Amino acid sequence: MDYKKYKAFTPIDLPDRIWPSKSIVKAPKWCSVDLRDGNQALPVPMSVDEKIEMFELLLSLGFKEIEVGFPSASETEFIFLRRLIEEKRIPGDVTVQILTQSRAHLIERSFEAIKGAEKAIIHFYNSTSTVQRDVVFNKSREEIITIAVEGAKLIKEISARHEGTDIRYEYSPESFTGTELDFARDICNAVIDVIDPDEENKLIINLPATVEMSMPNIYADQIEWMCRNINRREHLLISLHTHNDRGTGAAASELGLLAGADRVEGTLFGNGERTGNVDLITLAMNLYSQGIDPELDFSNINHLIEVYEKTTKMIVPPRHPYAGELVYTAFSGSHQDAIKKGLDRFKKSGSKIWDLPYLPIEPSDLEREYEAIIRINSQSGKGGVAFILETQYGLKLPKAMHPEFSGIIQKMTDETGRELKGEEIYKTFMSEYLEDGHELKLHRYEINAILNDDVKGDKHNSVEIAAYLEKDNDMLELRGHGNGPIDAFFHALKNSGQVKEDLKLSSYSEHALSEGADSKAVAYIQVVSNEGKSFFGVGIDPSINGASLKALLCALNRMENRT
Ligand code: KIV
Ligand code: ZN
């Protein structure tokens, strides 16, 4: 690793920079370059039909400016644009943008490609960086400016005779980040002089980080310097076009917006040359998560991913911001616990403001299910298992029961060495507590309430129960008294010798399983022995009494089977 062969990027001399104290308060103008920069970087470029599918997708997301290709350099891109125009696929409020080098024959062919389009942006560029000037073109600054100026003149000239299309212009000093700022300014000013933009017809000056060469604050300094030093700033739209070589394309674009830019070019999921262009989903969702309308709609993210993966043959990584399969999944127990508490508070408070630990946005905003938030593995805490049963299956396990059931799940994850899905947790719960195979089964019961006078003549309620249990194909009839149905049943079981005298009921809770007249009740009962052994039982029944008696039997059966 010979780091000595690299040199540090020279910082920009801008001590009075103002961008660090600015905030982004509205969405920039967005331009998708998926069909050009994104496409040109694909191992298998899109076919015309795939491009049309991608174009439709971009429209559905709300893009109003879409770079559709480099039609003068690629026959497929020429045919694609012709199809868009001839098949009237471009809505009236959408402008297609085409890229061309600042070279005469390419510019001429580009105008043929846009014939019949209602609106178009002609995006022309030439490379301006020191290294490109020296290594690729071997031209002086003046000669490089001439390329841009000649291109701009030709574009203006052809536009004047090109009828039927409302044409706007974009100029990019390609490799801007490797260009001396004074030269970037001079070449842009020369183009501005030719294009002669005004308030109504602004010229887009796109300042690309063709290669990301420095930290994002330096890109912001470059943008602020240009905004301050370029001519006729008020007649320009300053556009950003970041690539992600250092992994900070999104940060660079955001800081570039602080520095005064108006517009951002990028792609879905950051597809593009090398490490890609900036990801517009990330940028837009970052705004969204700050309460700012991103003016792009990613609410059908699953469809978006499907079309993107199909047309580009790329995959969306599981940890991709906002969209990846794992980004709403908490594996750690403490995260799960915090999320559960956050969700409970959010629901109870009725607040409209989302403020939850570990979840910067509400997953359902992007078609993600709450059920996907937590999966259980061997690092999960007790709260995670309870959370799954409660949110996905409506079972509110009492807190005292969490250690018992999560211990069962923990054993399974240790044995299998993998995470468990909600469905597996539920199945385990059902087979542990509710499925048949228990020794004692409740067949039928009758409960009578009795009003007694005590010695002082005060009235007291008590309950008498007759219960019929199945045991080894025999029917047992049990009778008992108590201050409620569970107490009476417990006594009946003890009287008949079915359970030991020293057992005690330790906790009880119940709730409806769903709403409505035909809802079932679920009861949870904890039984503790003299030696301190504790077992929970669960019962589900249309009546609370039925659920409670079943829960008691379940706890006793489990205790019997496990001691
Ligand atoms: O990255 C880049 O510089 C480009 C230009 C053509 C704008 O894609
Ligand atoms: Zn690019």
Coordinates of C-alpha atoms and ligand atoms in Angstrom, one line a residue:
M1 CA 0.0 0.0 0.0
D2 CA 2.2 2.8 -1.3
Y3 CA 0.2 5.8 -0.1
K4 CA 3.2 8.1 -0.9
K5 CA 2.3 8.0 -4.6
Y6 CA -0.8 10.1 -3.9
K7 CA -1.1 13.8 -3.3
A8 CA -3.6 15.6 -1.1
F9 CA -6.2 17.8 -2.8
T10 CA -5.4 21.4 -2.4
P11 CA -8.1 23.1 -0.2
I12 CA -10.0 26.1 -1.7
D13 CA -9.1 29.5 -0.4
L14 CA -12.5 30.7 0.8
P15 CA -12.1 31.8 4.4
D16 CA -15.5 33.7 4.3
R17 CA -17.4 30.7 3.0
I18 CA -21.1 30.9 4.1
W19 CA -22.4 27.5 3.2
P20 CA -21.7 25.8 6.6
S21 CA -24.4 27.9 8.3
K22 CA -27.1 27.4 5.6
S23 CA -29.8 24.8 5.6
I24 CA -31.6 23.0 2.9
V25 CA -35.3 24.1 3.1
K26 CA -36.7 22.9 -0.3
A27 CA -36.2 20.3 -2.9
P28 CA -33.8 21.2 -5.7
K29 CA -34.8 20.6 -9.4
W30 CA -34.1 17.0 -10.1
C31 CA -32.7 15.5 -13.3
S32 CA -32.4 11.8 -13.7
V33 CA -29.4 10.6 -15.7
D34 CA -30.3 6.9 -15.4
L35 CA -30.9 6.5 -19.1
R36 CA -27.5 8.1 -20.0
D37 CA -24.8 8.1 -17.3
G38 CA -26.4 5.1 -15.5
N39 CA -27.0 3.2 -18.7
Q40 CA -23.5 3.8 -20.1
A41 CA -22.0 2.1 -17.0
L42 CA -24.1 -1.1 -17.2
P43 CA -22.3 -4.3 -18.1
V44 CA -25.4 -5.1 -20.2
P45 CA -26.9 -1.8 -21.4
M46 CA -30.7 -1.5 -21.6
S47 CA -32.5 -2.4 -24.7
V48 CA -34.9 0.1 -26.2
D49 CA -37.9 -1.6 -24.6
E50 CA -36.1 -1.6 -21.2
K51 CA -35.3 2.1 -21.6
I52 CA -39.0 2.8 -22.3
E53 CA -39.9 0.8 -19.1
M54 CA -37.3 2.8 -17.2
F55 CA -38.5 6.1 -18.7
E56 CA -42.1 5.3 -17.6
L57 CA -40.8 4.5 -14.1
L58 CA -39.0 7.8 -13.9
L59 CA -42.2 9.6 -14.9
S60 CA -44.2 7.8 -12.3
L61 CA -41.6 9.0 -9.6
G62 CA -42.2 12.6 -10.6
F63 CA -39.1 13.5 -12.6
K64 CA -39.6 16.5 -14.8
E65 CA -36.2 16.5 -16.4
I66 CA -34.8 13.2 -17.8
E67 CA -31.5 12.8 -19.6
V68 CA -32.5 10.2 -22.2
G69 CA -29.1 9.5 -23.7
F70 CA -26.3 10.5 -26.0
P71 CA -28.2 10.0 -29.3
S72 CA -25.4 11.3 -31.5
A73 CA -23.0 8.7 -30.2
S74 CA -25.3 5.7 -29.9
E75 CA -27.8 4.3 -32.4
T76 CA -29.9 2.6 -29.7
E77 CA -30.2 5.9 -27.9
F78 CA -31.2 7.7 -31.1
I79 CA -33.9 5.1 -31.8
F80 CA -35.1 5.2 -28.2
L81 CA -35.5 9.0 -28.3
R82 CA -37.3 8.8 -31.6
R83 CA -39.7 6.3 -30.2
L84 CA -40.4 8.5 -27.2
I85 CA -41.2 11.4 -29.5
E86 CA -43.1 9.6 -32.2
E87 CA -45.1 7.5 -29.8
K88 CA -45.9 10.7 -27.8
R89 CA -44.6 9.2 -24.6
I90 CA -43.3 12.5 -23.2
P91 CA -45.8 14.3 -21.0
G92 CA -46.2 18.1 -21.6
D93 CA -44.6 19.0 -18.3
V94 CA -41.5 16.8 -18.8
T95 CA -38.3 17.9 -20.6
V96 CA -36.0 15.4 -22.2
Q97 CA -32.3 16.2 -22.0
I98 CA -29.7 14.9 -24.4
L99 CA -26.0 14.9 -24.0
T100 CA -23.5 15.7 -26.7
Q101 CA -19.8 16.6 -26.8
S102 CA -19.1 20.1 -27.9
R103 CA -18.3 18.9 -31.4
A104 CA -20.0 20.0 -34.6
H105 CA -21.1 16.6 -36.2
L106 CA -22.4 15.3 -32.8
I107 CA -24.3 18.5 -32.2
E108 CA -25.9 18.4 -35.6
R109 CA -27.0 14.8 -35.1
S110 CA -28.4 15.6 -31.7
F111 CA -30.8 18.1 -33.2
E112 CA -32.0 15.4 -35.6
A113 CA -32.7 13.3 -32.6
I114 CA -34.9 15.9 -30.8
K115 CA -37.0 16.8 -33.9
G116 CA -40.7 16.9 -32.9
A117 CA -40.0 17.0 -29.1
E118 CA -42.1 19.7 -27.4
K119 CA -39.2 20.6 -25.0
A120 CA -35.6 19.6 -24.8
I121 CA -32.4 20.5 -23.0
I122 CA -29.2 20.3 -25.1
H123 CA -26.5 19.4 -22.7
F124 CA -23.1 19.9 -24.2
Y125 CA -19.7 19.4 -22.5
N126 CA -16.0 19.3 -23.0
S127 CA -13.3 18.2 -20.5
T128 CA -11.6 21.0 -18.7
S129 CA -9.4 19.4 -16.0
T130 CA -5.6 19.9 -15.9
V131 CA -5.0 16.2 -16.4
Q132 CA -7.4 15.9 -19.3
R133 CA -6.0 19.0 -21.0
D134 CA -2.5 17.7 -20.6
V135 CA -2.9 14.0 -21.2
V136 CA -5.9 13.6 -23.5
F137 CA -6.1 16.8 -25.5
N138 CA -2.7 18.4 -25.2
K139 CA -4.4 21.8 -25.6
S140 CA -4.0 25.1 -23.9
R141 CA -6.7 26.8 -21.8
E142 CA -7.6 29.0 -24.8
E143 CA -8.0 26.1 -27.1
I144 CA -10.2 24.3 -24.6
I145 CA -12.4 27.4 -24.3
T146 CA -12.6 27.6 -28.1
I147 CA -14.1 24.0 -28.1
A148 CA -16.8 25.1 -25.7
V149 CA -17.5 28.4 -27.4
E150 CA -17.7 26.9 -30.9
G151 CA -20.1 24.3 -29.6
A152 CA -22.2 26.9 -27.9
K153 CA -22.3 29.0 -31.1
L154 CA -23.3 26.1 -33.3
I155 CA -26.0 25.0 -30.8
K156 CA -27.5 28.6 -30.8
E157 CA -27.3 28.8 -34.5
I158 CA -29.1 25.4 -35.2
S159 CA -31.6 26.2 -32.5
A160 CA -32.6 29.4 -34.3
R161 CA -33.8 27.4 -37.3
H162 CA -35.0 24.4 -35.4
E163 CA -38.8 24.7 -35.2
G164 CA -41.3 23.3 -32.8
T165 CA -39.1 22.6 -29.8
D166 CA -38.7 24.8 -26.8
I167 CA -34.9 24.4 -26.3
R168 CA -32.9 25.1 -23.2
Y169 CA -29.2 24.6 -22.8
E170 CA -26.9 23.0 -20.3
Y171 CA -23.1 23.3 -20.3
S172 CA -20.8 21.1 -18.3
P173 CA -17.1 21.7 -17.8
E174 CA -16.5 18.0 -17.5
S175 CA -14.1 16.9 -14.8
F176 CA -14.9 20.2 -13.0
T177 CA -13.5 18.9 -9.7
G178 CA -10.1 18.5 -11.3
T179 CA -10.2 22.0 -13.0
E180 CA -8.6 25.1 -11.6
L181 CA -11.5 27.3 -10.4
D182 CA -10.5 30.4 -12.3
F183 CA -10.4 28.3 -15.5
A184 CA -13.8 26.7 -14.8
R185 CA -15.2 30.2 -14.3
D186 CA -13.6 31.6 -17.5
I187 CA -14.8 28.8 -19.7
C188 CA -18.4 29.0 -18.2
N189 CA -18.3 32.7 -18.7
A190 CA -17.3 32.3 -22.3
V191 CA -20.2 29.9 -22.9
I192 CA -22.6 32.3 -21.0
D193 CA -21.6 35.1 -23.3
V194 CA -22.6 33.0 -26.3
I195 CA -25.8 31.6 -25.0
D196 CA -26.8 34.9 -23.5
P197 CA -29.4 33.6 -21.0
D198 CA -31.9 35.7 -19.3
E199 CA -34.4 35.5 -16.4
E200 CA -36.9 33.4 -18.5
N201 CA -34.3 31.3 -20.3
K202 CA -31.8 30.3 -17.7
L203 CA -28.7 28.5 -18.8
I204 CA -27.9 25.4 -16.7
I205 CA -24.3 25.3 -15.6
N206 CA -23.6 21.8 -14.5
L207 CA -20.5 21.4 -12.3
P208 CA -19.7 17.7 -12.2
A209 CA -17.6 15.8 -9.7
T210 CA -16.9 13.6 -12.7
V211 CA -14.4 12.0 -10.3
E212 CA -14.9 12.6 -6.6
M213 CA -11.5 13.8 -5.6
S214 CA -11.8 15.4 -2.2
M215 CA -13.9 15.6 0.9
P216 CA -17.5 17.0 0.3
N217 CA -16.7 20.3 2.1
I218 CA -14.2 21.0 -0.6
Y219 CA -16.8 20.4 -3.4
A220 CA -19.1 22.8 -1.5
D221 CA -16.3 25.4 -1.4
Q222 CA -15.8 24.9 -5.2
I223 CA -19.6 25.4 -5.8
E224 CA -19.8 28.5 -3.5
W225 CA -16.7 30.0 -5.2
M226 CA -18.3 29.4 -8.6
C227 CA -21.7 30.9 -7.5
R228 CA -19.9 34.0 -6.3
N229 CA -17.5 34.4 -9.2
I230 CA -19.4 33.4 -12.3
N231 CA -21.0 36.1 -14.4
R232 CA -24.8 36.6 -14.5
R233 CA -25.5 34.2 -11.6
E234 CA -29.1 35.3 -11.7
H235 CA -29.6 34.0 -15.3
L236 CA -28.1 30.6 -14.4
L237 CA -29.2 27.4 -12.8
I238 CA -26.2 25.9 -11.0
S239 CA -26.5 22.1 -11.3
L240 CA -24.6 19.4 -9.4
H241 CA -23.6 16.1 -10.8
T242 CA -21.6 14.1 -8.3
H243 CA -20.0 10.7 -8.6
N244 CA -19.2 8.6 -5.6
D245 CA -15.6 7.6 -5.9
R246 CA -14.9 8.4 -2.2
G247 CA -18.3 7.2 -1.1
T248 CA -19.5 10.7 -0.3
G249 CA -21.5 11.6 -3.4
A250 CA -24.7 12.2 -1.4
A251 CA -22.9 14.4 1.1
A252 CA -21.2 16.3 -1.7
S253 CA -24.5 17.0 -3.4
E254 CA -26.1 18.1 -0.1
L255 CA -23.2 20.4 0.8
G256 CA -23.3 21.7 -2.8
L257 CA -26.9 22.6 -2.3
L258 CA -26.0 24.5 0.8
A259 CA -23.3 26.3 -1.3
G260 CA -26.0 27.7 -3.6
A261 CA -26.8 25.1 -6.3
D262 CA -30.3 24.8 -7.7
R263 CA -30.4 21.5 -9.4
V264 CA -29.1 17.9 -8.9
E265 CA -28.4 15.3 -11.5
G266 CA -28.2 11.6 -10.4
T267 CA -29.6 8.2 -10.7
L268 CA -31.7 5.6 -8.9
F269 CA -29.7 3.6 -6.4
G270 CA -26.6 5.6 -7.6
N271 CA -26.1 3.5 -10.7
G272 CA -23.3 5.0 -12.9
E273 CA -19.7 4.9 -13.8
R274 CA -17.3 3.2 -11.3
T275 CA -18.8 3.6 -7.8
G276 CA -21.8 5.3 -9.5
N277 CA -23.5 8.7 -9.6
V278 CA -25.2 10.1 -6.6
D279 CA -28.3 8.2 -5.5
L280 CA -31.3 10.4 -5.9
I281 CA -33.5 8.2 -3.7
T282 CA -31.1 8.8 -0.8
L283 CA -31.1 12.6 -1.5
A284 CA -34.8 12.8 -1.8
M285 CA -35.5 10.6 1.2
N286 CA -33.0 12.6 3.3
L287 CA -35.2 15.7 2.6
Y288 CA -38.3 13.8 3.3
S289 CA -37.0 12.6 6.7
Q290 CA -36.4 16.3 7.6
G291 CA -40.0 17.2 6.9
I292 CA -39.3 18.7 3.5
D293 CA -41.4 17.7 0.4
P294 CA -38.8 15.9 -1.8
E295 CA -41.1 16.4 -4.9
L296 CA -40.3 12.9 -5.9
D297 CA -42.5 10.0 -4.9
F298 CA -40.9 6.7 -3.8
S299 CA -43.9 5.3 -2.0
N300 CA -44.1 2.4 -4.5
I301 CA -40.5 1.4 -3.7
N302 CA -41.1 -2.3 -4.3
H303 CA -42.3 -1.7 -7.9
L304 CA -39.4 0.7 -8.3
I305 CA -36.8 -1.9 -7.2
E306 CA -38.4 -4.6 -9.4
V307 CA -38.3 -2.4 -12.5
Y308 CA -34.8 -1.1 -11.7
E309 CA -33.4 -4.6 -11.1
K310 CA -35.1 -6.0 -14.3
T311 CA -34.0 -3.2 -16.6
T312 CA -30.5 -2.6 -15.3
K313 CA -29.8 -6.2 -14.2
M314 CA -28.1 -4.6 -11.1
I315 CA -29.2 -5.5 -7.6
V316 CA -30.2 -3.3 -4.7
P317 CA -27.8 -4.1 -1.8
P318 CA -29.6 -5.2 1.3
R319 CA -28.2 -2.2 3.3
H320 CA -28.9 0.4 0.6
P321 CA -30.2 3.5 2.4
Y322 CA -34.0 3.6 2.7
A323 CA -34.6 0.8 0.2
G324 CA -32.5 -2.2 1.1
E325 CA -34.1 -5.3 2.4
L326 CA -32.4 -5.1 5.8
V327 CA -32.6 -1.4 6.6
Y328 CA -35.8 -1.7 8.8
T329 CA -34.5 -4.8 10.6
A330 CA -33.2 -4.7 14.1
F331 CA -31.1 -7.7 15.1
S332 CA -29.9 -6.4 18.5
G333 CA -32.1 -6.9 21.5
S334 CA -31.6 -3.4 22.9
H335 CA -32.5 -1.9 19.5
Q336 CA -35.6 -4.1 19.4
D337 CA -36.6 -3.0 22.8
A338 CA -36.1 0.6 22.1
I339 CA -38.1 0.4 18.8
K340 CA -41.0 -1.4 20.6
K341 CA -41.1 1.3 23.3
G342 CA -41.0 4.0 20.6
L343 CA -43.8 2.4 18.6
D344 CA -45.9 2.0 21.7
R345 CA -45.4 5.6 22.6
F346 CA -46.1 6.7 19.0
K347 CA -49.4 4.8 18.9
K348 CA -50.5 5.9 22.4
S349 CA -49.6 9.5 22.0
G350 CA -51.4 10.0 18.7
S351 CA -48.5 12.2 17.7
K352 CA -48.2 13.1 14.1
I353 CA -44.4 13.5 14.5
W354 CA -42.3 10.5 13.9
D355 CA -39.5 10.3 16.6
L356 CA -38.4 6.8 17.2
P357 CA -35.1 5.3 18.1
Y358 CA -33.3 3.5 15.3
L359 CA -36.0 4.2 12.7
P360 CA -35.4 7.6 10.9
I361 CA -38.6 7.1 8.9
E362 CA -41.7 5.1 9.3
P363 CA -41.1 1.9 7.3
S364 CA -44.6 1.8 5.9
D365 CA -43.9 5.1 4.0
L366 CA -41.8 3.0 1.7
E367 CA -44.1 -0.1 1.7
R368 CA -42.1 -1.8 4.4
E369 CA -44.0 -3.8 7.0
Y370 CA -43.6 -3.4 10.7
E371 CA -43.4 -7.2 10.8
A372 CA -40.1 -7.0 8.9
I373 CA -38.6 -4.7 11.5
I374 CA -37.6 -7.4 13.9
R375 CA -36.3 -10.8 13.3
I376 CA -35.1 -13.0 16.1
N377 CA -31.6 -14.4 16.4
S378 CA -29.5 -15.5 19.3
Q379 CA -28.7 -11.9 20.2
S380 CA -32.3 -10.8 20.4
G381 CA -33.6 -9.7 23.8
K382 CA -36.8 -10.9 25.4
G383 CA -38.7 -7.8 24.2
G384 CA -38.1 -8.8 20.5
V385 CA -40.0 -12.1 20.8
A386 CA -42.9 -10.5 22.6
F387 CA -42.9 -7.7 20.0
I388 CA -43.3 -10.2 17.2
L389 CA -46.2 -12.0 18.9
E390 CA -47.9 -8.8 19.8
T391 CA -47.5 -6.9 16.5
Q392 CA -48.0 -9.8 14.1
Y393 CA -50.3 -12.1 16.0
G394 CA -52.1 -9.9 18.6
L395 CA -50.8 -11.9 21.5
K396 CA -49.8 -9.6 24.4
L397 CA -47.7 -11.8 26.6
P398 CA -47.5 -10.6 30.2
K399 CA -44.0 -9.2 31.0
A400 CA -43.4 -12.0 33.6
M401 CA -43.8 -14.6 30.8
H402 CA -41.2 -13.0 28.4
P403 CA -38.2 -14.8 30.0
E404 CA -39.9 -18.2 29.8
F405 CA -40.9 -18.0 26.2
S406 CA -37.9 -16.2 24.9
G407 CA -35.7 -18.9 26.6
I408 CA -37.5 -21.5 24.4
I409 CA -36.8 -19.4 21.3
Q410 CA -33.2 -18.7 22.3
K411 CA -32.6 -22.4 22.6
M412 CA -34.0 -22.9 19.0
T413 CA -31.8 -20.1 17.6
D414 CA -28.8 -21.6 19.3
E415 CA -29.5 -25.0 17.9
T416 CA -30.3 -23.9 14.4
G417 CA -27.7 -21.1 14.3
R418 CA -29.9 -18.8 12.3
E419 CA -32.5 -16.1 12.7
L420 CA -36.2 -17.1 13.2
K421 CA -39.0 -15.6 11.2
G422 CA -42.2 -14.4 12.9
E423 CA -44.1 -17.4 11.6
E424 CA -41.7 -19.8 13.2
I425 CA -41.9 -18.0 16.5
Y426 CA -45.7 -18.1 16.4
K427 CA -45.7 -21.8 15.5
T428 CA -43.4 -22.6 18.4
F429 CA -45.7 -20.6 20.7
M430 CA -48.8 -22.5 19.6
S431 CA -47.2 -25.9 19.9
E432 CA -45.7 -25.1 23.3
Y433 CA -48.9 -23.7 24.9
L434 CA -51.9 -24.4 22.8
E435 CA -51.8 -27.5 20.7
D436 CA -53.3 -30.8 21.9
G437 CA -51.2 -33.5 23.3
H438 CA -51.6 -32.3 26.9
E439 CA -52.5 -34.9 29.5
L440 CA -55.5 -33.2 30.9
K441 CA -58.1 -31.6 28.6
L442 CA -61.1 -29.6 29.4
H443 CA -64.1 -31.2 28.0
R444 CA -67.0 -29.2 29.5
Y445 CA -67.7 -27.1 32.6
E446 CA -70.5 -25.4 34.5
I447 CA -70.1 -22.5 36.8
N448 CA -72.6 -21.3 39.3
A449 CA -72.3 -18.1 41.3
I450 CA -73.4 -18.4 44.9
L451 CA -74.2 -15.5 47.3
N452 CA -73.3 -16.5 50.9
D453 CA -73.9 -14.8 54.2
D454 CA -70.9 -14.8 56.5
V455 CA -71.1 -15.0 60.3
K456 CA -71.7 -11.3 60.5
G457 CA -74.5 -11.5 58.0
D458 CA -72.4 -9.8 55.1
K459 CA -73.1 -11.1 51.6
H460 CA -70.2 -12.6 49.6
N461 CA -69.9 -14.0 46.1
S462 CA -68.4 -17.4 45.6
V463 CA -68.3 -19.8 42.7
E464 CA -69.0 -23.4 42.4
I465 CA -67.7 -25.3 39.4
A466 CA -68.3 -28.7 37.9
A467 CA -65.6 -29.5 35.3
Y468 CA -65.4 -32.6 33.0
L469 CA -61.8 -33.4 32.0
E470 CA -60.5 -36.0 29.6
K471 CA -57.5 -38.0 30.8
D472 CA -56.1 -41.0 29.0
N473 CA -59.5 -41.5 27.2
D474 CA -61.4 -41.4 30.6
M475 CA -63.8 -38.7 31.6
L476 CA -63.2 -37.2 35.1
E477 CA -65.8 -35.2 36.9
L478 CA -64.3 -32.6 39.3
R479 CA -66.1 -30.2 41.7
G480 CA -64.8 -27.3 43.7
H481 CA -65.5 -23.9 45.3
G482 CA -63.6 -20.7 45.2
N483 CA -63.9 -17.0 45.1
G484 CA -63.9 -17.0 41.3
P485 CA -63.9 -19.6 38.5
I486 CA -60.1 -20.0 38.4
D487 CA -59.9 -20.4 42.1
A488 CA -62.8 -22.9 42.1
F489 CA -61.3 -24.9 39.3
F490 CA -57.9 -24.9 41.0
H491 CA -59.6 -26.3 44.2
A492 CA -61.5 -28.9 42.1
L493 CA -58.2 -30.1 40.6
K494 CA -56.5 -30.2 44.0
N495 CA -59.5 -31.9 45.7
S496 CA -59.4 -34.7 43.1
G497 CA -55.7 -35.2 43.5
Q498 CA -54.9 -34.2 39.9
V499 CA -52.5 -31.5 41.1
K500 CA -50.3 -31.1 44.2
E501 CA -51.6 -29.1 47.1
D502 CA -48.5 -26.9 47.3
L503 CA -49.0 -25.3 43.9
K504 CA -49.9 -21.6 43.8
L505 CA -51.4 -19.3 41.2
S506 CA -48.9 -16.5 40.8
S507 CA -50.2 -14.3 38.0
Y508 CA -53.1 -14.0 35.6
S509 CA -53.9 -11.8 32.7
E510 CA -56.2 -11.9 29.7
H511 CA -57.2 -9.9 26.7
A512 CA -59.4 -10.1 23.6
L513 CA -57.7 -11.6 20.6
S514 CA -59.5 -9.4 18.1
E515 CA -62.3 -6.9 18.1
G516 CA -66.0 -7.6 17.6
A517 CA -68.7 -9.9 19.0
D518 CA -67.1 -13.1 17.7
S519 CA -63.7 -12.3 19.2
K520 CA -61.9 -14.9 21.3
A521 CA -60.3 -14.3 24.6
V522 CA -56.7 -15.4 25.5
A523 CA -55.7 -15.9 29.1
Y524 CA -52.2 -16.4 30.6
I525 CA -51.7 -18.0 34.0
Q526 CA -48.6 -18.6 36.0
V527 CA -48.3 -21.5 38.5
V528 CA -45.5 -21.7 41.0
S529 CA -44.5 -24.7 43.0
N530 CA -43.1 -24.8 46.6
E531 CA -39.6 -25.1 45.2
G532 CA -40.1 -21.9 43.2
K533 CA -40.5 -23.6 39.8
S534 CA -42.7 -21.5 37.6
F535 CA -44.7 -22.4 34.5
F536 CA -47.0 -20.4 32.4
G537 CA -50.1 -21.7 30.6
V538 CA -52.1 -20.1 27.8
G539 CA -55.8 -20.7 26.9
I540 CA -57.8 -19.4 24.0
D541 CA -61.6 -19.7 24.0
P542 CA -64.7 -17.7 23.0
S543 CA -65.3 -17.0 26.7
I544 CA -63.0 -15.5 29.3
N545 CA -63.8 -18.3 31.7
G546 CA -63.1 -21.0 29.1
A547 CA -59.8 -19.3 28.2
S548 CA -58.8 -19.0 31.9
L549 CA -59.6 -22.7 32.8
K550 CA -57.7 -23.9 29.7
A551 CA -54.7 -21.6 30.6
L552 CA -54.6 -23.1 34.1
L553 CA -54.7 -26.7 32.7
C554 CA -52.0 -25.8 30.2
A555 CA -49.7 -24.5 33.0
L556 CA -50.3 -27.6 35.1
N557 CA -49.8 -29.9 32.1
R558 CA -46.5 -28.2 31.2
M559 CA -45.3 -28.4 34.8
E560 CA -46.2 -32.1 35.0
N561 CA -44.4 -32.8 31.7
R562 CA -41.3 -30.9 32.6
T563 CA -40.6 -31.9 36.3
Ligands
KIV1 O1 -19.7 12.9 -14.8 C1 -19.7 13.7 -15.7 O2 -18.9 14.7 -15.7 C2 -20.7 13.6 -16.7 C3 -20.8 14.8 -17.6 C4 -21.0 14.4 -19.0 C5 -21.7 15.7 -17.1 O3 -21.4 12.7 -16.8
ZN2 ZN -21.4 11.6 -14.8

